[in-house]
PDB file of C-alpha atoms in Angstrom:
ATOM      1  CA  MET A  42       0.000   0.000   0.000  1.00 26.00           C
ATOM      2  CA  GLY A  43       1.764   3.147   1.038  1.00 30.00           C
ATOM      3  CA  PRO A  44       5.328   4.275   0.433  1.00 43.00           C
ATOM      4  CA  SER A  45       8.039   3.715   2.986  1.00 40.00           C
ATOM      5  CA  ASN A  46       8.413   7.442   3.760  1.00 62.00           C
ATOM      6  CA  ALA A  47       4.756   8.139   4.526  1.00 52.00           C
ATOM      7  CA  SER A  48       5.624   9.086   8.101  1.00 68.00           C
ATOM      8  CA  LEU A  49       8.085  11.844   7.163  1.00 87.00           C
ATOM      9  CA  ILE A  50       5.556  14.649   7.676  1.00 92.00           C
ATOM     10  CA  ALA A  51       4.767  13.434  11.191  1.00 93.00           C
ATOM     11  CA  THR A  52       8.475  12.832  11.821  1.00 93.00           C
ATOM     12  CA  TYR A  53       9.399  16.425  10.991  1.00 94.00           C
ATOM     13  CA  ILE A  54       6.523  17.793  13.065  1.00 97.00           C
ATOM     14  CA  SER A  55       7.368  15.599  16.059  1.00 96.00           C
ATOM     15  CA  LYS A  56      10.657  17.509  16.429  1.00 96.00           C
ATOM     16  CA  ALA A  57       8.895  20.819  17.169  1.00 98.00           C
ATOM     17  CA  HIS A  58       9.954  22.600  20.352  1.00 98.00           C
ATOM     18  CA  LYS A  59       7.842  25.772  20.365  1.00 98.00           C
ATOM     19  CA  ALA A  60       4.987  25.898  17.870  1.00 98.00           C
ATOM     20  CA  VAL A  61       3.346  24.110  14.953  1.00 98.00           C
ATOM     21  CA  TYR A  62       0.959  25.806  12.525  1.00 98.00           C
ATOM     22  CA  ILE A  63      -1.074  23.650  10.141  1.00 98.00           C
ATOM     23  CA  GLU A  64      -3.682  24.402   7.498  1.00 98.00           C
ATOM     24  CA  VAL A  65      -5.168  21.456   5.620  1.00 98.00           C
ATOM     25  CA  TYR A  66      -8.294  20.489   3.749  1.00 98.00           C
ATOM     26  CA  ALA A  67      -8.992  17.427   5.905  1.00 97.00           C
ATOM     27  CA  LEU A  68      -7.336  15.403   8.653  1.00 97.00           C
ATOM     28  CA  THR A  69      -8.010  11.698   9.140  1.00 97.00           C
ATOM     29  CA  TRP A  70      -4.426  10.469   9.580  1.00 96.00           C
ATOM     30  CA  LYS A  71      -4.267   9.151  13.146  1.00 96.00           C
ATOM     31  CA  GLU A  72      -0.464   9.145  13.287  1.00 95.00           C
ATOM     32  CA  LEU A  73      -0.367  12.894  12.728  1.00 97.00           C
ATOM     33  CA  ALA A  74      -3.156  13.479  15.244  1.00 98.00           C
ATOM     34  CA  ASP A  75      -1.220  11.484  17.862  1.00 97.00           C
ATOM     35  CA  THR A  76       1.894  13.533  17.108  1.00 97.00           C
ATOM     36  CA  LEU A  77       0.026  16.823  17.518  1.00 98.00           C
ATOM     37  CA  ALA A  78      -1.634  15.684  20.741  1.00 98.00           C
ATOM     38  CA  ALA A  79       1.737  14.652  22.183  1.00 98.00           C
ATOM     39  CA  LEU A  80       3.237  18.030  21.277  1.00 98.00           C
ATOM     40  CA  ALA A  81       0.362  19.941  22.866  1.00 98.00           C
ATOM     41  CA  ASN A  82       0.597  17.818  26.010  1.00 98.00           C
ATOM     42  CA  ARG A  83       4.228  18.817  26.460  1.00 97.00           C
ATOM     43  CA  GLY A  84       3.555  22.527  25.988  1.00 98.00           C
ATOM     44  CA  VAL A  85       4.118  23.095  22.265  1.00 98.00           C
ATOM     45  CA  GLN A  86       1.588  25.541  20.803  1.00 98.00           C
ATOM     46  CA  VAL A  87      -0.368  23.817  18.043  1.00 98.00           C
ATOM     47  CA  TYR A  88      -2.732  25.687  15.734  1.00 98.00           C
ATOM     48  CA  LEU A  89      -4.791  23.788  13.162  1.00 98.00           C
ATOM     49  CA  VAL A  90      -7.002  25.304  10.442  1.00 98.00           C
ATOM     50  CA  LEU A  91      -9.415  22.941   8.707  1.00 98.00           C
ATOM     51  CA  SER A  92     -11.861  23.515   5.885  1.00 98.00           C
ATOM     52  CA  ALA A  93     -15.433  23.958   7.099  1.00 98.00           C
ATOM     53  CA  ASN A  94     -16.492  22.719   3.665  1.00 96.00           C
ATOM     54  CA  VAL A  95     -15.416  19.265   2.506  1.00 96.00           C
ATOM     55  CA  TYR A  96     -16.713  17.520  -0.586  1.00 91.00           C
ATOM     56  CA  GLY A  97     -19.178  14.915   0.691  1.00 92.00           C
ATOM     57  CA  GLY A  98     -19.119  16.411   4.187  1.00 94.00           C
ATOM     58  CA  ILE A  99     -16.572  16.436   6.995  1.00 95.00           C
ATOM     59  CA  PRO A 100     -15.479  12.815   7.583  1.00 94.00           C
ATOM     60  CA  THR A 101     -16.630  11.118  10.762  1.00 96.00           C
ATOM     61  CA  THR A 102     -13.005  10.199  11.487  1.00 97.00           C
ATOM     62  CA  GLU A 103     -12.016  13.857  11.333  1.00 97.00           C
ATOM     63  CA  LYS A 104     -14.764  14.842  13.780  1.00 98.00           C
ATOM     64  CA  LYS A 105     -13.495  12.268  16.259  1.00 98.00           C
ATOM     65  CA  LEU A 106      -9.884  13.369  15.819  1.00 98.00           C
ATOM     66  CA  VAL A 107     -10.867  17.014  16.320  1.00 98.00           C
ATOM     67  CA  GLN A 108     -12.456  16.171  19.672  1.00 98.00           C
ATOM     68  CA  TYR A 109      -9.355  14.182  20.615  1.00 98.00           C
ATOM     69  CA  LEU A 110      -7.022  17.021  19.645  1.00 98.00           C
ATOM     70  CA  GLN A 111      -9.053  19.705  21.391  1.00 98.00           C
ATOM     71  CA  SER A 112      -8.997  17.677  24.599  1.00 98.00           C
ATOM     72  CA  ALA A 113      -5.192  17.609  24.315  1.00 98.00           C
ATOM     73  CA  GLY A 114      -5.014  21.389  23.996  1.00 98.00           C
ATOM     74  CA  VAL A 115      -4.699  21.820  20.229  1.00 98.00           C
ATOM     75  CA  ASN A 116      -6.207  25.086  18.940  1.00 98.00           C
ATOM     76  CA  ILE A 117      -8.571  24.295  16.041  1.00 98.00           C
ATOM     77  CA  ALA A 118     -10.606  26.517  13.722  1.00 98.00           C
ATOM     78  CA  PHE A 119     -12.895  25.501  10.879  1.00 98.00           C
ATOM     79  CA  ASN A 120     -12.625  28.198   8.216  1.00 98.00           C
ATOM     80  CA  ASN A 121     -15.819  28.878   6.268  1.00 97.00           C
ATOM     81  CA  ASP A 122     -14.713  32.045   4.464  1.00 98.00           C
ATOM     82  CA  PHE A 123     -13.527  30.278   1.307  1.00 98.00           C
ATOM     83  CA  LYS A 124     -15.271  27.765  -0.928  1.00 97.00           C
ATOM     84  CA  PHE A 125     -12.705  25.249   0.295  1.00 98.00           C
ATOM     85  CA  VAL A 126      -9.609  25.645   2.441  1.00 98.00           C
ATOM     86  CA  HIS A 127      -7.605  23.369   0.191  1.00 98.00           C
ATOM     87  CA  THR A 128      -4.128  24.149   1.557  1.00 98.00           C
ATOM     88  CA  LYS A 129      -1.708  21.459   2.723  1.00 97.00           C
ATOM     89  CA  ALA A 130       0.795  23.439   4.795  1.00 97.00           C
ATOM     90  CA  PHE A 131       2.780  22.711   7.963  1.00 97.00           C
ATOM     91  CA  VAL A 132       5.112  25.145   9.752  1.00 98.00           C
ATOM     92  CA  ILE A 133       7.479  23.936  12.473  1.00 98.00           C
ATOM     93  CA  ASP A 134       9.003  26.388  14.993  1.00 98.00           C
ATOM     94  CA  ASN A 135       8.914  29.205  12.415  1.00 97.00           C
ATOM     95  CA  GLU A 136      11.915  27.564  10.771  1.00 96.00           C
ATOM     96  CA  THR A 137      10.675  24.771   8.512  1.00 96.00           C
ATOM     97  CA  VAL A 138       7.747  24.572   6.096  1.00 96.00           C
ATOM     98  CA  ILE A 139       6.256  21.447   4.540  1.00 95.00           C
ATOM     99  CA  LEU A 140       3.961  22.436   1.701  1.00 95.00           C
ATOM    100  CA  GLY A 141       2.424  20.808  -1.343  1.00 94.00           C
ATOM    101  CA  SER A 142      -0.444  18.538  -2.288  1.00 93.00           C
ATOM    102  CA  ILE A 143      -0.385  15.725   0.277  1.00 92.00           C
ATOM    103  CA  ASN A 144      -3.492  15.562   2.438  1.00 92.00           C
ATOM    104  CA  PRO A 145      -2.992  14.123   5.949  1.00 94.00           C
ATOM    105  CA  THR A 146      -5.683  11.549   5.263  1.00 92.00           C
ATOM    106  CA  TYR A 147      -5.654   7.788   4.852  1.00 86.00           C
ATOM    107  CA  SER A 148      -5.663   7.930   1.058  1.00 85.00           C
ATOM    108  CA  GLY A 149      -3.326  10.916   1.034  1.00 89.00           C
ATOM    109  CA  VAL A 150      -0.508   9.019   2.742  1.00 86.00           C
ATOM    110  CA  THR A 151      -1.137   5.503   1.425  1.00 83.00           C
ATOM    111  CA  ASN A 152      -2.370   5.785  -2.142  1.00 86.00           C
ATOM    112  CA  ASP A 153      -2.290   9.222  -3.778  1.00 90.00           C
ATOM    113  CA  LYS A 154       0.491  10.454  -6.048  1.00 90.00           C
ATOM    114  CA  GLY A 155       1.420  13.707  -4.353  1.00 90.00           C
ATOM    115  CA  LEU A 156       4.386  16.009  -3.944  1.00 90.00           C
ATOM    116  CA  ASP A 157       5.521  18.120  -0.969  1.00 91.00           C
ATOM    117  CA  VAL A 158       8.612  20.244  -0.477  1.00 91.00           C
ATOM    118  CA  VAL A 159      10.343  20.761   2.848  1.00 92.00           C
ATOM    119  CA  VAL A 160      11.782  24.273   3.078  1.00 93.00           C
ATOM    120  CA  ASN A 161      14.279  25.191   5.783  1.00 93.00           C
ATOM    121  CA  ASP A 162      14.134  28.995   5.832  1.00 93.00           C
ATOM    122  CA  PRO A 163      12.881  31.055   8.811  1.00 95.00           C
ATOM    123  CA  SER A 164      11.711  33.986   6.670  1.00 94.00           C
ATOM    124  CA  VAL A 165       9.598  31.734   4.445  1.00 95.00           C
ATOM    125  CA  ALA A 166       8.328  29.802   7.476  1.00 96.00           C
ATOM    126  CA  LYS A 167       7.182  33.009   9.161  1.00 97.00           C
ATOM    127  CA  GLU A 168       5.349  34.081   6.004  1.00 97.00           C
ATOM    128  CA  ILE A 169       3.390  30.827   5.796  1.00 98.00           C
ATOM    129  CA  ALA A 170       2.750  30.856   9.562  1.00 98.00           C
ATOM    130  CA  THR A 171       1.344  34.383   9.211  1.00 98.00           C
ATOM    131  CA  ILE A 172      -1.125  33.224   6.561  1.00 98.00           C
ATOM    132  CA  ILE A 173      -2.220  30.223   8.636  1.00 98.00           C
ATOM    133  CA  LEU A 174      -2.720  32.272  11.812  1.00 98.00           C
ATOM    134  CA  ASN A 175      -4.633  34.946   9.923  1.00 98.00           C
ATOM    135  CA  ASP A 176      -6.879  32.269   8.402  1.00 98.00           C
ATOM    136  CA  PHE A 177      -7.319  30.873  11.921  1.00 98.00           C
ATOM    137  CA  ASN A 178      -8.503  34.297  13.119  1.00 98.00           C
ATOM    138  CA  GLY A 179     -10.469  35.251   9.996  1.00 98.00           C
ATOM    139  CA  VAL A 180      -8.146  38.084   8.955  1.00 98.00           C
ATOM    140  CA  TYR A 181      -7.347  38.444   5.239  1.00 98.00           C
ATOM    141  CA  PRO A 182      -4.780  41.070   4.173  1.00 97.00           C
ATOM    142  CA  GLN A 183      -3.396  41.315   0.654  1.00 95.00           C
ATOM    143  CA  TYR A 184      -0.114  39.422   0.990  1.00 96.00           C
ATOM    144  CA  ASP A 185       2.899  40.259  -1.139  1.00 90.00           C
ATOM    145  CA  PHE A 186       5.318  37.461  -0.324  1.00 95.00           C
ATOM    146  CA  SER A 187       7.823  36.864  -3.109  1.00 92.00           C
ATOM    147  CA  GLY A 188       7.571  33.381  -4.601  1.00 94.00           C
ATOM    148  CA  VAL A 189       4.584  32.393  -2.448  1.00 97.00           C
ATOM    149  CA  VAL A 190       1.560  31.478  -4.557  1.00 98.00           C
ATOM    150  CA  ILE A 191      -1.690  32.351  -2.750  1.00 98.00           C
ATOM    151  CA  SER A 192      -5.257  31.798  -3.897  1.00 98.00           C
ATOM    152  CA  PRO A 193      -7.328  33.801  -4.386  1.00 98.00           C
ATOM    153  CA  ILE A 194      -4.769  36.637  -4.266  1.00 97.00           C
ATOM    154  CA  ASN A 195      -1.989  36.030  -6.804  1.00 97.00           C
ATOM    155  CA  SER A 196      -2.145  32.442  -8.061  1.00 97.00           C
ATOM    156  CA  TYR A 197      -3.425  33.338 -11.526  1.00 98.00           C
ATOM    157  CA  GLY A 198      -0.737  36.003 -12.028  1.00 97.00           C
ATOM    158  CA  TYR A 199       2.103  33.889 -10.669  1.00 97.00           C
ATOM    159  CA  LEU A 200       1.182  30.755 -12.631  1.00 98.00           C
ATOM    160  CA  LYS A 201       0.636  32.727 -15.842  1.00 98.00           C
ATOM    161  CA  TRP A 202       4.058  34.316 -15.332  1.00 97.00           C
ATOM    162  CA  LEU A 203       5.610  30.883 -14.771  1.00 98.00           C
ATOM    163  CA  LEU A 204       4.012  29.380 -17.874  1.00 98.00           C
ATOM    164  CA  SER A 205       5.283  32.324 -19.918  1.00 97.00           C
ATOM    165  CA  GLN A 206       8.940  31.782 -18.990  1.00 97.00           C
ATOM    166  CA  PRO A 207      11.403  30.165 -21.427  1.00 97.00           C
ATOM    167  CA  GLY A 208      12.195  26.468 -21.088  1.00 97.00           C
ATOM    168  CA  ARG A 209      10.561  23.065 -21.511  1.00 97.00           C
ATOM    169  CA  VAL A 210       7.310  22.675 -19.614  1.00 98.00           C
ATOM    170  CA  TYR A 211       6.239  19.604 -17.641  1.00 98.00           C
ATOM    171  CA  ALA A 212       3.161  19.490 -15.445  1.00 98.00           C
ATOM    172  CA  ALA A 213       1.419  17.074 -13.112  1.00 97.00           C
ATOM    173  CA  VAL A 214      -1.707  18.784 -11.809  1.00 98.00           C
ATOM    174  CA  GLU A 215      -4.678  16.930 -10.373  1.00 97.00           C
ATOM    175  CA  GLU A 216      -7.247  19.178 -12.109  1.00 98.00           C
ATOM    176  CA  ILE A 217      -6.590  20.974 -15.391  1.00 98.00           C
ATOM    177  CA  TYR A 218      -9.672  22.832 -16.606  1.00 98.00           C
ATOM    178  CA  SER A 219     -10.286  25.582 -19.141  1.00 97.00           C
ATOM    179  CA  SER A 220     -12.044  27.565 -16.402  1.00 97.00           C
ATOM    180  CA  SER A 221      -8.610  28.368 -14.936  1.00 98.00           C
ATOM    181  CA  GLY A 222      -7.778  30.613 -17.885  1.00 97.00           C
ATOM    182  CA  LEU A 223      -4.371  28.927 -17.981  1.00 98.00           C
ATOM    183  CA  ALA A 224      -5.086  25.484 -19.408  1.00 97.00           C
ATOM    184  CA  ASP A 225      -4.679  26.480 -23.055  1.00 95.00           C
ATOM    185  CA  LEU A 226      -1.363  28.179 -22.317  1.00 97.00           C
ATOM    186  CA  LEU A 227      -0.154  25.066 -20.508  1.00 97.00           C
ATOM    187  CA  ALA A 228      -1.331  22.706 -23.249  1.00 95.00           C
ATOM    188  CA  SER A 229       0.288  24.796 -25.975  1.00 95.00           C
ATOM    189  CA  ARG A 230       3.679  24.679 -24.269  1.00 96.00           C
ATOM    190  CA  ALA A 231       3.885  21.413 -22.350  1.00 97.00           C
ATOM    191  CA  ALA A 232       6.219  18.652 -23.453  1.00 97.00           C
ATOM    192  CA  LEU A 233       4.198  16.495 -21.049  1.00 98.00           C
ATOM    193  CA  ALA A 234       1.096  17.333 -19.017  1.00 98.00           C
ATOM    194  CA  ILE A 235      -0.777  14.847 -16.834  1.00 98.00           C
ATOM    195  CA  ALA A 236      -3.874  15.204 -14.659  1.00 98.00           C
ATOM    196  CA  ARG A 237      -6.403  13.086 -12.817  1.00 97.00           C
ATOM    197  CA  VAL A 238      -9.305  15.022 -14.346  1.00 98.00           C
ATOM    198  CA  THR A 239      -9.257  17.454 -17.265  1.00 98.00           C
ATOM    199  CA  ASP A 240     -11.335  18.923 -20.062  1.00 97.00           C
ATOM    200  CA  VAL A 241      -8.276  19.828 -22.144  1.00 96.00           C
ATOM    201  CA  GLU A 242      -7.127  17.756 -25.111  1.00 94.00           C
ATOM    202  CA  GLY A 243      -3.541  16.566 -25.045  1.00 93.00           C
ATOM    203  CA  VAL A 244      -3.450  16.135 -21.260  1.00 97.00           C
ATOM    204  CA  GLN A 245      -2.860  12.530 -20.173  1.00 97.00           C
ATOM    205  CA  ARG A 246      -5.104  11.177 -17.384  1.00 97.00           C
ATOM    206  CA  VAL A 247      -3.383   9.457 -14.464  1.00 96.00           C
ATOM    207  CA  PRO A 248      -5.429   7.785 -11.689  1.00 94.00           C
ATOM    208  CA  ASP A 249      -4.831   8.784  -8.045  1.00 92.00           C
ATOM    209  CA  LEU A 250      -2.825  11.852  -9.035  1.00 94.00           C
ATOM    210  CA  THR A 251      -3.124  14.644  -6.456  1.00 93.00           C
ATOM    211  CA  ALA A 252       0.145  16.464  -7.187  1.00 94.00           C
ATOM    212  CA  LYS A 253       0.264  20.078  -8.282  1.00 97.00           C
ATOM    213  CA  VAL A 254       3.707  20.587  -9.779  1.00 97.00           C
ATOM    214  CA  ILE A 255       4.770  22.540 -12.866  1.00 98.00           C
ATOM    215  CA  VAL A 256       8.323  22.726 -14.168  1.00 98.00           C
ATOM    216  CA  VAL A 257       9.433  25.394 -16.642  1.00 98.00           C
ATOM    217  CA  GLY A 258      13.144  25.160 -17.313  1.00 97.00           C
ATOM    218  CA  ASP A 259      14.766  25.451 -13.877  1.00 96.00           C
ATOM    219  CA  LEU A 260      11.691  27.010 -12.268  1.00 97.00           C
ATOM    220  CA  VAL A 261       9.379  24.763 -10.255  1.00 97.00           C
ATOM    221  CA  TYR A 262       5.925  25.361  -8.825  1.00 97.00           C
ATOM    222  CA  VAL A 263       4.785  23.038  -6.015  1.00 96.00           C
ATOM    223  CA  GLY A 264       1.604  23.596  -4.039  1.00 97.00           C
ATOM    224  CA  SER A 265      -2.101  22.936  -3.641  1.00 98.00           C
ATOM    225  CA  VAL A 266      -3.402  25.149  -6.458  1.00 98.00           C
ATOM    226  CA  ASN A 267      -5.103  23.237  -9.259  1.00 98.00           C
ATOM    227  CA  LEU A 268      -5.562  24.689 -12.720  1.00 98.00           C
ATOM    228  CA  SER A 269      -9.288  25.229 -12.214  1.00 98.00           C
ATOM    229  CA  GLY A 270     -11.364  28.353 -11.824  1.00 98.00           C
ATOM    230  CA  SER A 271     -12.494  27.580  -8.288  1.00 97.00           C
ATOM    231  CA  SER A 272      -8.981  26.692  -7.115  1.00 98.00           C
ATOM    232  CA  ILE A 273      -7.596  29.977  -8.400  1.00 98.00           C
ATOM    233  CA  ARG A 274     -10.515  32.307  -7.578  1.00 98.00           C
ATOM    234  CA  ASP A 275     -12.531  30.806  -4.705  1.00 98.00           C
ATOM    235  CA  ASN A 276     -10.349  28.573  -2.521  1.00 98.00           C
ATOM    236  CA  ARG A 277      -7.589  29.233  -0.048  1.00 98.00           C
ATOM    237  CA  GLU A 278      -4.546  27.600  -1.650  1.00 98.00           C
ATOM    238  CA  LEU A 279      -0.798  27.900  -1.111  1.00 98.00           C
ATOM    239  CA  GLY A 280       2.259  27.053  -3.158  1.00 98.00           C
ATOM    240  CA  PHE A 281       5.872  28.000  -3.880  1.00 96.00           C
ATOM    241  CA  ILE A 282       7.753  28.904  -7.045  1.00 96.00           C
ATOM    242  CA  PHE A 283      11.420  27.930  -6.788  1.00 92.00           C
ATOM    243  CA  TYR A 284      14.449  28.520  -8.938  1.00 94.00           C
ATOM    244  CA  CYS A 285      16.256  25.231  -8.340  1.00 91.00           C
ATOM    245  CA  PRO A 286      17.766  23.182 -11.195  1.00 93.00           C
ATOM    246  CA  SER A 287      18.168  19.999  -9.106  1.00 90.00           C
ATOM    247  CA  LEU A 288      14.556  20.134  -7.937  1.00 92.00           C
ATOM    248  CA  ALA A 289      13.432  20.771 -11.520  1.00 94.00           C
ATOM    249  CA  ARG A 290      15.300  17.692 -12.773  1.00 93.00           C
ATOM    250  CA  SER A 291      13.891  15.503 -10.003  1.00 91.00           C
ATOM    251  CA  ALA A 292      10.358  16.780 -10.550  1.00 93.00           C
ATOM    252  CA  VAL A 293      10.539  16.138 -14.309  1.00 95.00           C
ATOM    253  CA  SER A 294      11.729  12.578 -13.677  1.00 93.00           C
ATOM    254  CA  LEU A 295       8.852  12.064 -11.279  1.00 91.00           C
ATOM    255  CA  ILE A 296       6.274  13.458 -13.710  1.00 95.00           C
ATOM    256  CA  LYS A 297       7.585  11.153 -16.440  1.00 95.00           C
ATOM    257  CA  GLU A 298       7.421   8.204 -14.075  1.00 92.00           C
ATOM    258  CA  TRP A 299       3.822   8.984 -13.117  1.00 93.00           C
ATOM    259  CA  ALA A 300       3.012   9.253 -16.817  1.00 96.00           C
ATOM    260  CA  GLY A 301       4.520   5.801 -17.354  1.00 92.00           C
ATOM    261  CA  SER A 302       7.221   7.005 -19.693  1.00 55.00           C
ATOM    262  CA  GLU A 303      10.288   6.489 -17.507  1.00 44.00           C
ATOM    263  CA  SER A 304      11.803   3.617 -15.587  1.00 37.00           C
ATOM    264  CA  ASN A 305      12.125   3.559 -11.813  1.00 38.00           C
ATOM    265  CA  ASN A 306      15.843   4.266 -12.016  1.00 37.00           C
ATOM    266  CA  ILE A 307      15.648   7.628 -10.249  1.00 37.00           C
ATOM    267  CA  ALA A 308      18.422   8.984  -8.040  1.00 36.00           C
ATOM    268  CA  TYR A 309      18.281   8.623  -4.290  1.00 29.00           C
ATOM    269  CA  GLN A 310      17.963  11.992  -2.532  1.00 38.00           C
ATOM    270  CA  THR A 311      19.417  12.892   0.871  1.00 31.00           C
ATOM    271  CA  THR A 312      18.102  15.972   2.651  1.00 35.00           C
ATOM    272  CA  SER A 313      20.060  18.406   4.772  1.00 32.00           C
ATOM    273  CA  SER A 314      18.471  16.876   7.861  1.00 32.00           C
ATOM    274  CA  GLY A 315      19.796  13.444   6.976  1.00 31.00           C
ATOM    275  CA  VAL A 316      16.450  11.976   5.925  1.00 33.00           C
ATOM    276  CA  GLY A 317      16.709  10.086   2.662  1.00 34.00           C
ATOM    277  CA  HIS A 318      14.122   8.742   0.260  1.00 37.00           C
ATOM    278  CA  SER A 319      13.622   7.509  -3.289  1.00 39.00           C
ATOM    279  CA  LEU A 320      11.783   9.707  -5.752  1.00 38.00           C
ATOM    280  CA  ALA A 321      10.363   6.516  -7.235  1.00 35.00           C
ATOM    281  CA  GLU A 322       7.846   6.120  -4.385  1.00 38.00           C
ATOM    282  CA  ASP A 323       4.381   5.547  -5.815  1.00 35.00           C
ATOM    283  CA  ALA A 324       2.379   7.879  -3.566  1.00 37.00           C
ATOM    284  CA  LEU A 325       3.841  10.137  -0.881  1.00 43.00           C
ATOM    285  CA  ILE A 326       6.817  12.080  -2.179  1.00 51.00           C
ATOM    286  CA  VAL A 327       8.652  14.554   0.052  1.00 60.00           C
ATOM    287  CA  LEU A 328      11.613  16.568  -1.253  1.00 58.00           C
ATOM    288  CA  ALA A 329      13.802  18.685   1.006  1.00 54.00           C
ATOM    289  CA  VAL A 330      15.394  21.802  -0.456  1.00 53.00           C
ATOM    290  CA  ALA A 331      17.224  24.851   0.832  1.00 44.00           C
ATOM    291  CA  ALA A 332      14.945  27.819   0.214  1.00 43.00           C
ATOM    292  CA  ILE A 333      17.691  30.420   0.678  1.00 37.00           C
ATOM    293  CA  PHE A 334      19.057  29.491  -2.747  1.00 39.00           C
ATOM    294  CA  ALA A 335      15.880  28.165  -4.313  1.00 44.00           C
ATOM    295  CA  LEU A 336      13.932  31.389  -3.849  1.00 53.00           C
ATOM    296  CA  ALA A 337      16.869  33.675  -4.573  1.00 47.00           C
ATOM    297  CA  LEU A 338      15.825  34.563  -8.110  1.00 52.00           C
ATOM    298  CA  LEU A 339      12.307  35.487  -7.103  1.00 54.00           C
ATOM    299  CA  ARG A 340      13.524  37.504  -4.114  1.00 50.00           C
ATOM    300  CA  ARG A 341      15.812  39.549  -6.372  1.00 47.00           C
ATOM    301  CA  LYS A 342      13.296  40.003  -9.159  1.00 50.00           C
ATOM    302  CA  ARG A 343       9.702  40.199  -7.995  1.00 51.00           C
ATOM    303  CA  VAL A 344       7.061  38.988 -10.430  1.00 50.00           C
TER     304      VAL A 344
END
């Protein structure tokens, strides 16, 4: 069933000493809930934002876990101010961010083809923590964080900018729809584009794909934003745009593998924290990168 590194998100979070800030669409992963409860019990501040709107209704498992977490001292808010809070973001001690497309749910960690990045950069971590805490409190300023893709604020502009940059384009996005206003641009440029659902010709369908990753040359977008009108205009979504050639190469290899056009002979990656994993995992994929270099281009030249 699941990949061998499915516990990496919980492993990173378990090392928190001061505070953890989380914003996710849904939470049914008991291992993560146990980790958060243990942190709260030993005095770590834990804030959790969940979507008040979930397709098909809030899962019964999530309701039970929410009660469990609240009894342990976890601060929880259900946000109803967006169509969906579709973010998958975790901030640890205002130093590390885990962000991407992996839901902390049973299917999210055992079956879905998703992609997260782990960013070790206090400035970036504080930016994402600010968004999560503001969403917790129902406060919505117009953010201007360089390289941070935010729906419904700047995701259309950032992704259009990305898709207009020179270089070969590869994309694995769960939903690619014309309603995004970007699908035709993607389809006209992509050497390979895959999706779970789409209304665009030339996009290959891949079951169980939940990733949202676009590579243009050495630029890489990873996040929760789908190429759909609601994801860009109505939801709360978060993502990053990196300038990072090594991440771009790894992401392209992964997209090709998901599309079935590449063998499993993909390089083994070792993160700065000493956690290693194979990019050939079928479902949960976590990459660790140094944001100080990866965001350098976008910090020098704002889009």
